[in-house]
CSV table of C-alpha atoms in Angstrom, one decimal:
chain,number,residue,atom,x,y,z
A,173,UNK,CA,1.6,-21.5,-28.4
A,174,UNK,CA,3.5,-23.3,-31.0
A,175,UNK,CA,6.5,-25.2,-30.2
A,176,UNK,CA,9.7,-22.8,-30.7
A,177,UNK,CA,13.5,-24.6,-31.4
A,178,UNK,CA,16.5,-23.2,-32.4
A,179,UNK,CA,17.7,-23.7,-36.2
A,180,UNK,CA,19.4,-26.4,-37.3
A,181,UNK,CA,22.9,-27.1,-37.2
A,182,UNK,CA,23.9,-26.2,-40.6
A,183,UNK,CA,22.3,-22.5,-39.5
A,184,UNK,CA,24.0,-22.3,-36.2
A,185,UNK,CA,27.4,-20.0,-36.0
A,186,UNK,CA,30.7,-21.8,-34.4
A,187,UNK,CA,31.0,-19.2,-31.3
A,188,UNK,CA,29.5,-15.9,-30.4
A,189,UNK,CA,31.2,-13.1,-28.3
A,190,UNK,CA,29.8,-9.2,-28.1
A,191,UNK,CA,31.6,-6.1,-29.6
A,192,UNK,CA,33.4,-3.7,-27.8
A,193,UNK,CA,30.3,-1.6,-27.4
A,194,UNK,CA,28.0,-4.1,-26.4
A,195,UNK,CA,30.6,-5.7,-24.0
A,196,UNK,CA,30.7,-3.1,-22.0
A,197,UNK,CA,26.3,-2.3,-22.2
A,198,UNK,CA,26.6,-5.8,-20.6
A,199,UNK,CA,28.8,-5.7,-17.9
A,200,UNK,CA,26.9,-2.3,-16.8
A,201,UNK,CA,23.7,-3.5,-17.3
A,202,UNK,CA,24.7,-6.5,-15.2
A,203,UNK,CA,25.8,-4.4,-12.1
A,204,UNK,CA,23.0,-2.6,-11.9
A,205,UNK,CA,21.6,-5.9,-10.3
A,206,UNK,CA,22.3,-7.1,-7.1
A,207,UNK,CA,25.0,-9.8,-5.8
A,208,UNK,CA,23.7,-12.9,-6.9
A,209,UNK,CA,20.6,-11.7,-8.7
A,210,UNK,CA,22.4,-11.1,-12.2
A,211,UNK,CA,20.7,-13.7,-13.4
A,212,UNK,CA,17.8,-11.0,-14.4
A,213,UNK,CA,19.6,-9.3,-17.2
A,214,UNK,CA,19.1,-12.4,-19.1
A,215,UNK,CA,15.9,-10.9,-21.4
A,216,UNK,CA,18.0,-7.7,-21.9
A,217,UNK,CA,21.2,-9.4,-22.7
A,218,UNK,CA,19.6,-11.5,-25.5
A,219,UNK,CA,17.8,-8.7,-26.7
A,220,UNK,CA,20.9,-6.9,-27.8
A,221,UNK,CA,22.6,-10.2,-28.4
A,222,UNK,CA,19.8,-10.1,-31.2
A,223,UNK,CA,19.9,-6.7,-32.3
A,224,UNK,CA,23.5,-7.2,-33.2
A,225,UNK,CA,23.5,-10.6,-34.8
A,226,UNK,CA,20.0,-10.5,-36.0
A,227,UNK,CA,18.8,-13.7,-34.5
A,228,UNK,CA,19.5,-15.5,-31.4
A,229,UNK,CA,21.7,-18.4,-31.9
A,230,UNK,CA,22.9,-21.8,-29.7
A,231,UNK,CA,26.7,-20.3,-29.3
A,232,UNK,CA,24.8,-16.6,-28.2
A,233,UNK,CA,23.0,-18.6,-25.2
A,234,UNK,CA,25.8,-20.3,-24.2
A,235,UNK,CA,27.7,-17.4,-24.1
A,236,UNK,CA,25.0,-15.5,-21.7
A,237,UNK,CA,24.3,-18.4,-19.7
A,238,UNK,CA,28.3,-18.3,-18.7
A,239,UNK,CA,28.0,-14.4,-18.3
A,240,UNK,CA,25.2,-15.2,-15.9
A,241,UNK,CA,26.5,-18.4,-14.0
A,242,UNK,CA,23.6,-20.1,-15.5
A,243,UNK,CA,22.5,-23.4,-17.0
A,244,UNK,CA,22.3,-23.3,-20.7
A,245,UNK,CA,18.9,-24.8,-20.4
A,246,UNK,CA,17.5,-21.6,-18.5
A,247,UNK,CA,18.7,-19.3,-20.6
A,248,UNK,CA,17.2,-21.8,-23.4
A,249,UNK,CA,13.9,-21.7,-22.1
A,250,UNK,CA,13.5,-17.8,-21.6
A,251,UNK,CA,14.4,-17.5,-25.6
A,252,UNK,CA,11.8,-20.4,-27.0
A,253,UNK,CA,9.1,-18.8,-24.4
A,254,UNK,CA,9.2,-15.6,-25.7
A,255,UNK,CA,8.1,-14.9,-29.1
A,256,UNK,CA,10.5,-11.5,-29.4
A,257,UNK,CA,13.2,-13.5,-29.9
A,258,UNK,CA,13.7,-14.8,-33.3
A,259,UNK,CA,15.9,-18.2,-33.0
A,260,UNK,CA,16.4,-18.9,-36.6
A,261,UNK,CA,17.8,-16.1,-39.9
A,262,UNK,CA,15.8,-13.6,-40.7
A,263,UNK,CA,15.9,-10.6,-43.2
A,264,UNK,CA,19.2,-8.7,-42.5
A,265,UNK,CA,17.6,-5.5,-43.6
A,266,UNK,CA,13.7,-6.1,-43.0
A,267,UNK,CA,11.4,-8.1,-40.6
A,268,UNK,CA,8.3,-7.4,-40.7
A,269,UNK,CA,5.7,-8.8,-38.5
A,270,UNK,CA,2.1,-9.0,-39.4
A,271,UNK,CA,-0.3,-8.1,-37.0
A,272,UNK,CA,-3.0,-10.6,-37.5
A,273,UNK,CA,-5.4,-10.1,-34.0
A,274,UNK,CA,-9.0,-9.2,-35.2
A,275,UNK,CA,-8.9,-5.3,-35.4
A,276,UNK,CA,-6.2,-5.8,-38.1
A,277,UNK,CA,-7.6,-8.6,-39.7
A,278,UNK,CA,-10.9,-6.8,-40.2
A,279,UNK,CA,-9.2,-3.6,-41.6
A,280,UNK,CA,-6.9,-6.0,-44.3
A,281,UNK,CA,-4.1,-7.6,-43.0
A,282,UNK,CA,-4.8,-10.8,-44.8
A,283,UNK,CA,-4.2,-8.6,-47.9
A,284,UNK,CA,-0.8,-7.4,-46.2
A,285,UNK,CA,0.4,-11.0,-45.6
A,286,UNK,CA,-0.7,-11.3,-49.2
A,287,UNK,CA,2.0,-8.8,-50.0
A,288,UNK,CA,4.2,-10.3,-48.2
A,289,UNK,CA,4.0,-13.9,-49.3
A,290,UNK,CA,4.4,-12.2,-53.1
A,291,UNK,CA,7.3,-10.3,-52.4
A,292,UNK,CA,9.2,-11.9,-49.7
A,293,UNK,CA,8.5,-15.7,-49.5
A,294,UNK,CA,5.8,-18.4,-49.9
A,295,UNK,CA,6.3,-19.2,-46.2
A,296,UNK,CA,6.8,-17.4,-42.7
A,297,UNK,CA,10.3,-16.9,-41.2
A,298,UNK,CA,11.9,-17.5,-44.5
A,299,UNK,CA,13.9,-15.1,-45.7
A,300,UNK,CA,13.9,-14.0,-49.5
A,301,UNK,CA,16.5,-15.5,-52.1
A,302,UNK,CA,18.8,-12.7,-51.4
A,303,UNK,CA,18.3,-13.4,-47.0
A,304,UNK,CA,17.9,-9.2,-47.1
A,305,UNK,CA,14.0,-9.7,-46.0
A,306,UNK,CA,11.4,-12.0,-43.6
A,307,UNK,CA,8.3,-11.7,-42.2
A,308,UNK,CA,5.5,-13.8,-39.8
A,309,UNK,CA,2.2,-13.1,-38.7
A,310,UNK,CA,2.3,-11.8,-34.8
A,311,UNK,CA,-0.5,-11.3,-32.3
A,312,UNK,CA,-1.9,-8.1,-31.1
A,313,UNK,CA,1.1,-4.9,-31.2
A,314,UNK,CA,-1.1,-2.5,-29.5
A,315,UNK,CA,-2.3,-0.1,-32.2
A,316,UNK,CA,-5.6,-1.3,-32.9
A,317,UNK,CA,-7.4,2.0,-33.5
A,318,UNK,CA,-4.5,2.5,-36.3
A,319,UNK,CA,-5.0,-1.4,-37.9
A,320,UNK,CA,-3.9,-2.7,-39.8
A,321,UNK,CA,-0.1,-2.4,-39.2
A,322,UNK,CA,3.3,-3.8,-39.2
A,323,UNK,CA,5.8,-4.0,-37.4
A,324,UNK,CA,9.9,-3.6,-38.4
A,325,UNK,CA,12.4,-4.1,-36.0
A,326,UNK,CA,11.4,-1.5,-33.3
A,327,UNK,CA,9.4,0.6,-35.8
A,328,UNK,CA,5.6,0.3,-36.1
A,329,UNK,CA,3.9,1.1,-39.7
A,330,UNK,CA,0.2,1.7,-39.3
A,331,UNK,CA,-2.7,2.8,-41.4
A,332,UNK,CA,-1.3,0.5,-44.3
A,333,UNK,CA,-2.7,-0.3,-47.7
A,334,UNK,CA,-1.2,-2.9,-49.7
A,335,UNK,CA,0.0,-0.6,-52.5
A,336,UNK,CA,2.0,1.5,-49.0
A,337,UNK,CA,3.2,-1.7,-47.5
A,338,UNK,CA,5.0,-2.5,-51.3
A,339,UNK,CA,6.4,0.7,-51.0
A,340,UNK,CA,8.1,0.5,-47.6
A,341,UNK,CA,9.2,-3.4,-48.6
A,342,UNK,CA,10.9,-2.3,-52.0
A,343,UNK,CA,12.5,1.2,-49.7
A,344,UNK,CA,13.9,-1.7,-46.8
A,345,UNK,CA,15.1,-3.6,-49.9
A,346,UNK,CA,17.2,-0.9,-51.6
A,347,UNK,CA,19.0,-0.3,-48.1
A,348,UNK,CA,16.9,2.7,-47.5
A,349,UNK,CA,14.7,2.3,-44.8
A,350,UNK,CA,15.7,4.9,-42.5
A,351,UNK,CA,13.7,7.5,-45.1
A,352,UNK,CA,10.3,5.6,-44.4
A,353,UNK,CA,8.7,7.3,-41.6
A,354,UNK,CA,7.3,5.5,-38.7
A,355,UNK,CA,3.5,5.8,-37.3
A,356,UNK,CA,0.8,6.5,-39.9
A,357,UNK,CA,1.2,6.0,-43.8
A,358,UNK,CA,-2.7,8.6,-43.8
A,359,UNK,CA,-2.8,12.1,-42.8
A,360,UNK,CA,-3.3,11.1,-39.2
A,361,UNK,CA,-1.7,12.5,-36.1
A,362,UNK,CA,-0.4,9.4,-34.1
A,363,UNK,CA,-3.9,7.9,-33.0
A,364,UNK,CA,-6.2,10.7,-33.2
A,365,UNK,CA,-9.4,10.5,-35.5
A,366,UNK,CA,-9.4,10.6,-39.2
A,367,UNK,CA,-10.2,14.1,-40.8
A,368,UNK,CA,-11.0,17.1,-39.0
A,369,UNK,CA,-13.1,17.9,-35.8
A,370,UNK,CA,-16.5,16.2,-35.5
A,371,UNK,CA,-17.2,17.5,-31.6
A,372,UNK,CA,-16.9,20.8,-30.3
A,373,UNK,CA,-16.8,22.7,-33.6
A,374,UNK,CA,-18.6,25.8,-32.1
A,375,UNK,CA,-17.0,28.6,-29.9
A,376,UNK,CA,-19.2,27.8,-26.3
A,377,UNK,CA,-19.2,31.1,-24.7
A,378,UNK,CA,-19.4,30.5,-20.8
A,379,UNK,CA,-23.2,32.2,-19.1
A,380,UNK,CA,-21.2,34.5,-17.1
A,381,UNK,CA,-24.9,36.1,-15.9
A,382,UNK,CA,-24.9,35.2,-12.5
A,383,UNK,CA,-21.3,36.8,-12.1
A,384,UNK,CA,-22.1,40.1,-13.6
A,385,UNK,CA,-25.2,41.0,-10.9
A,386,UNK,CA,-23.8,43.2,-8.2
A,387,UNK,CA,-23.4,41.9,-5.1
A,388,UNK,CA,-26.5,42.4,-2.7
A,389,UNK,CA,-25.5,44.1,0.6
A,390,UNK,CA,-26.6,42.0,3.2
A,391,UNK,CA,-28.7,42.7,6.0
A,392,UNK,CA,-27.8,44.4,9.0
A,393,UNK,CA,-27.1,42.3,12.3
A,394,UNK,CA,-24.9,42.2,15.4
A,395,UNK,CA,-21.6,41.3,14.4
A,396,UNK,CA,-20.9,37.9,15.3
A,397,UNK,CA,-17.9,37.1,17.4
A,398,UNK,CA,-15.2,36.1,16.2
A,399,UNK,CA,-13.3,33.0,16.3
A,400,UNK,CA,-9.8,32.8,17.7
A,401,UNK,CA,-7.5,31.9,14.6
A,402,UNK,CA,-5.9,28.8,16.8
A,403,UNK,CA,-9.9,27.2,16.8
A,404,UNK,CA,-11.7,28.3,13.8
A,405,UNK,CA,-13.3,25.8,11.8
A,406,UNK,CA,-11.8,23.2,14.5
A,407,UNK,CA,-13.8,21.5,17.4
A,408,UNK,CA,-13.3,22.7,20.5
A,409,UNK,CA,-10.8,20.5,22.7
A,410,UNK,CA,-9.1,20.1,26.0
A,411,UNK,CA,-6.5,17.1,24.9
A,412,UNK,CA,-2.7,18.8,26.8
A,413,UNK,CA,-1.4,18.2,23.4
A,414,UNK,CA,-3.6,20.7,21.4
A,415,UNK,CA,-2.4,23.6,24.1
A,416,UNK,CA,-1.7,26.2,21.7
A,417,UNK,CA,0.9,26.8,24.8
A,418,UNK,CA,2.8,23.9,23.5
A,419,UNK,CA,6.1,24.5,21.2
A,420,UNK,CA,7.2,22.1,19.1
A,421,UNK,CA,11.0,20.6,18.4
A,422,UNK,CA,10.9,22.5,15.7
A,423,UNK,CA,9.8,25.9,16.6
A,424,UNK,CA,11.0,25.8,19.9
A,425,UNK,CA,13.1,23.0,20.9
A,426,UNK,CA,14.0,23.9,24.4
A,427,UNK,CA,10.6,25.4,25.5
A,428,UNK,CA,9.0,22.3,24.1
A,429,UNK,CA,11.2,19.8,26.6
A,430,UNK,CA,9.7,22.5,29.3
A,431,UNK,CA,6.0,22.1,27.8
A,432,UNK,CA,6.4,18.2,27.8
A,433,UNK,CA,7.9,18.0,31.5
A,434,UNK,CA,4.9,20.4,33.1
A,435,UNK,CA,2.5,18.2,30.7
A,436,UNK,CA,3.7,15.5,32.2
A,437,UNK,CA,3.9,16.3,35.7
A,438,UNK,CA,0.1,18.2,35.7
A,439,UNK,CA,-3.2,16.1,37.1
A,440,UNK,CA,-1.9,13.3,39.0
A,441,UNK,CA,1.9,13.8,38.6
A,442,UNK,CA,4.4,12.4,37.3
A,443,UNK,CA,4.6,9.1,36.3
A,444,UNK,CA,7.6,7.0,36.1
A,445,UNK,CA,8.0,3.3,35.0
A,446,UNK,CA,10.1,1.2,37.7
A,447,UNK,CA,11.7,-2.3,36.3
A,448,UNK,CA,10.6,-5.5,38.7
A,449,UNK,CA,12.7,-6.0,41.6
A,450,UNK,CA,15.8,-8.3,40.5
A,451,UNK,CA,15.3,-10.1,44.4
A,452,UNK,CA,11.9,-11.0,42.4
A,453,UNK,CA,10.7,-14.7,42.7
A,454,UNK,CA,9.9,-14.5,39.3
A,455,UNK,CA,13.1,-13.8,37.6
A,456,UNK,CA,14.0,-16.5,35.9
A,457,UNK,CA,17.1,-18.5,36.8
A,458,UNK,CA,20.5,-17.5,35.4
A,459,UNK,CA,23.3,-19.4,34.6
A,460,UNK,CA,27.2,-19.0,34.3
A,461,UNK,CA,27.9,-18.1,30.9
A,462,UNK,CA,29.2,-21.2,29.0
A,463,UNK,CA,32.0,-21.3,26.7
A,464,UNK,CA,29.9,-20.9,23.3
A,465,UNK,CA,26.6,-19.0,24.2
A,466,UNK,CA,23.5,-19.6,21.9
A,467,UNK,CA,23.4,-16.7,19.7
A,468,UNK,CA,19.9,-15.0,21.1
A,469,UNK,CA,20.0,-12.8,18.0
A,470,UNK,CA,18.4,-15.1,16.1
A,471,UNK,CA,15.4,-15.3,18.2
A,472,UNK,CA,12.8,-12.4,16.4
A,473,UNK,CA,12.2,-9.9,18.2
A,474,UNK,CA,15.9,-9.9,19.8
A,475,UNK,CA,18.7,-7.5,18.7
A,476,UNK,CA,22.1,-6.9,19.6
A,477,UNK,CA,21.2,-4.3,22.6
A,478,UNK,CA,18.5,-7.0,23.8
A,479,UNK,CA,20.8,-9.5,23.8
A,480,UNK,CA,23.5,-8.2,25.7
A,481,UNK,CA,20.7,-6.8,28.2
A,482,UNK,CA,19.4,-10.7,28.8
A,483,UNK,CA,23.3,-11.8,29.3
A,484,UNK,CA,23.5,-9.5,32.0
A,485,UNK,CA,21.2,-11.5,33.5
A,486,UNK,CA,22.6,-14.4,33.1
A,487,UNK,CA,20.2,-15.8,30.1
A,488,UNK,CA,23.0,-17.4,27.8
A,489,UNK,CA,20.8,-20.2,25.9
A,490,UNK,CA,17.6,-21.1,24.0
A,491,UNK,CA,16.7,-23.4,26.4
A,492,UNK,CA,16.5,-21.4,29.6
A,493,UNK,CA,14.4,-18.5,27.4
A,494,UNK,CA,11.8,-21.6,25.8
A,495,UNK,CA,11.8,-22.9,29.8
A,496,UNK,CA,10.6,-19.5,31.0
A,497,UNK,CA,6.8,-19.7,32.3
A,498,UNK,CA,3.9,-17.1,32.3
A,499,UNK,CA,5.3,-15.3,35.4
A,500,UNK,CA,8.8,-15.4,34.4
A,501,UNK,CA,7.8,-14.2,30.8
A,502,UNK,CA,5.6,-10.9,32.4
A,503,UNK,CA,8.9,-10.3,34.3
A,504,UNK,CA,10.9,-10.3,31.3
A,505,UNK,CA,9.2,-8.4,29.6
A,506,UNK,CA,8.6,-5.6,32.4
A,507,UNK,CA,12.6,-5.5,32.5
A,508,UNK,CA,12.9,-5.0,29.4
A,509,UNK,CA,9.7,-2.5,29.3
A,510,UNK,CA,8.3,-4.8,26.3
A,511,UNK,CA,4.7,-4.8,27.3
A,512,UNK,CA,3.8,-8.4,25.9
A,513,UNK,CA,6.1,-8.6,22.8
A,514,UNK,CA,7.6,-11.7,24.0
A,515,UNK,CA,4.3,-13.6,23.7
A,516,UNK,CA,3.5,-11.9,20.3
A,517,UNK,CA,6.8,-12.6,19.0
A,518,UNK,CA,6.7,-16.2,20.3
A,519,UNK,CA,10.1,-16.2,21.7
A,520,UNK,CA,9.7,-19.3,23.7
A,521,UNK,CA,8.5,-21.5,20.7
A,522,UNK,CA,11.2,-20.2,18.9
A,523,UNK,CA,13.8,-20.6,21.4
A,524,UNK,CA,12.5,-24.3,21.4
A,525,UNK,CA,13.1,-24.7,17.8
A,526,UNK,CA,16.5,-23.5,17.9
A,527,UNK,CA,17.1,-25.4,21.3
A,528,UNK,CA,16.3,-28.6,19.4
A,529,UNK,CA,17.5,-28.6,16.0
A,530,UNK,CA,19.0,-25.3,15.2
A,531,UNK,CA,18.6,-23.5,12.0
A,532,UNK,CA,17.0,-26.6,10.2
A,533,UNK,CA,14.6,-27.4,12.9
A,534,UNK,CA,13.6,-23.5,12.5
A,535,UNK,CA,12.8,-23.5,9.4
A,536,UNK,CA,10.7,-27.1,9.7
A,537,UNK,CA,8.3,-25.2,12.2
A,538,UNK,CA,8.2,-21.4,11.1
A,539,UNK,CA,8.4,-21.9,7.6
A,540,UNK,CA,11.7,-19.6,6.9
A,541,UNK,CA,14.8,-18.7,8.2
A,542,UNK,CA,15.8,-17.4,12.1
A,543,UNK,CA,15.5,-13.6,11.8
């Protein structure tokens, strides 16, 4: 890519500010980012910074890089990366970019820049005595199967001749170029082939023969039993929860709390889940709870309801939870009916961390913030 700057000084406008109409398309477009992201309505504010100045000038990126609490240089280097925005004066009524990528340069497009440099200017980005017209050569605009073709302002002109483009150049000229009509200069619907139907051309009447037969009565035989609607076409199980017996929550709510309980209770009865003995050895040691307790929330894996659950008994800090041993982290986690999520959430390495250096020691070993 070729090196992009902003025009020279003798080009560039004393200050820049929005209308009224496009003051308030900012600030709207700007809210509809979140706190502290507004920084990505940068490409769409100098897109219509452009559209209303024609060009993108030094005072127009100033004055976004102050709508968007951001340094002038970032705001610089999103408008000399991209080629859509044009940083010096161009044609106030025309711009017309060139597609030179090889579909349109094998379908003419050297004769259209030909057209161009006679009309317009000698050179690229130069605007015409009069400043009214411009044009460049651009890569590919993404209507190759209609090369080769321009495009002006938002508009794309395909199918072009030289004699049509000199026609649409003299209509932008005379202030006219609203009555030029965008898409294909040939008789061409948008990108379908040239001239009429090539495939298909004959009516294709469907061989309906095998429908027309009468149907054959089949043979006699014993009549074969029939499923129950509950199991056809499914394998037969006996898992409780495909009883057809069962109600759902939906369909049933309280019949399905009744289903559930019998479920529950049938076969080798019920089974209920008893929390380790707090008289166990295991338990790990508490503590009185100290003036400032270590906030356990920001241990993974431990919310608010957690939290108060360990306080209770009497786990206040990060260093009695990164102490805790194999035993004492099975009887944890029995307690609290966790079934090994203390091991898979490491809570005693990261209780170290935090035990150690805080948030900045966190981040050294896991690489982001706590929670």
């Amino acid at each position: 890519m070729s090196v992009r700057r902003l025009a020279e000084d003798q080009f560039q406008p004393t200050g820049f500010a929005f209308n009224a109409d496009n003051t308030a398309w900012a600030e709207k477009t700007i809210q509809k980012y979140p706190e502290g992201r507004q920084q990505s309505a940068v490409i769409p504010l100098l897109m219509r910074a452009q559209e209303q100045d024609g060009w993108v000038t030094r005072a127009c990126i100033e004055k976004i890089a102050d709508m968007l609490d951001m340094a002038y240089i970032r705001v610089l280097e999103v408008a000399t990366f991209y080629t859509q925005f044009q940083l010096k004066p161009v044609g106030t009524r025309a711009h017309i970019q060139v597609c030179g990528t090889t579909p349109c340069m094998l379908r003419g497009s050297e004769a259209l820049m030909d057209v161009c440099r006679h009309k317009i200017h000698h050179d690229p980005l130069t605007p015409n005595e009069s400043g009214t017209l411009s044009w460049e050569e651009v890569e590919c605009q993404g209507a190759c199967v209609n090369a080769p073709m321009v495009i002006i302002f938002k508009d794309a002109y395909e199918d072009l001749t030289p004699e049509r483009l000199e026609e649409i150049i003299d209509t932008f000229e005379a202030g006219k170029g609203d009555t030029v009509k965008p898409g294909p200069q040939i008789d061409r619907h948008l990108s379908a082939p040239i001239g009429p139907l090539t495939t298909l051309t004959e009516e294709i009447k469907p061989d309906r023969s095998n429908l027309d037969k009468p149907a054959e009565t089949p043979a006699t035989s014993a009549p074969a039993a029939a499923a129950a609607p509950s199991e056809a076409a499914k394998p037969k199980t006996t898992a409780p929860e495909a009883d057809t017996k069962l109600k759902t929550p939906v369909t049933d709510p309280k019949a399905s709390e009744t289903n559930a309980k019998a479920a529950e209770k049938e076969g080798s009865g019920e089974v209920k889940i008893s929390k380790p003995s707090l008289e166990d050895a295991n338990r790990p040691a508490k503590v009185e709870k100290p003036a400032t307790p270590d906030d356990l929330k920001l241990i993974s894996g431990v919310g608010p309801k957690i939290e108060a659950v360990l306080n209770e008994l009497g786990i206040f800090t990060y260093a009695q939870v990164a102490g805790w041993n194999g035993a004492q982290r099975e009887w944890v986690d029995g307690y609290l009916n966790f079934k090994g999520r203390i091991d898979r959430d490491d809570w005693v390495r990261q209780a170290e961390a935090l035990a150690k250096g805080g948030e900045a020691e966190y981040i050294k070993v896991f690489g982001k913030k706590p929670r």
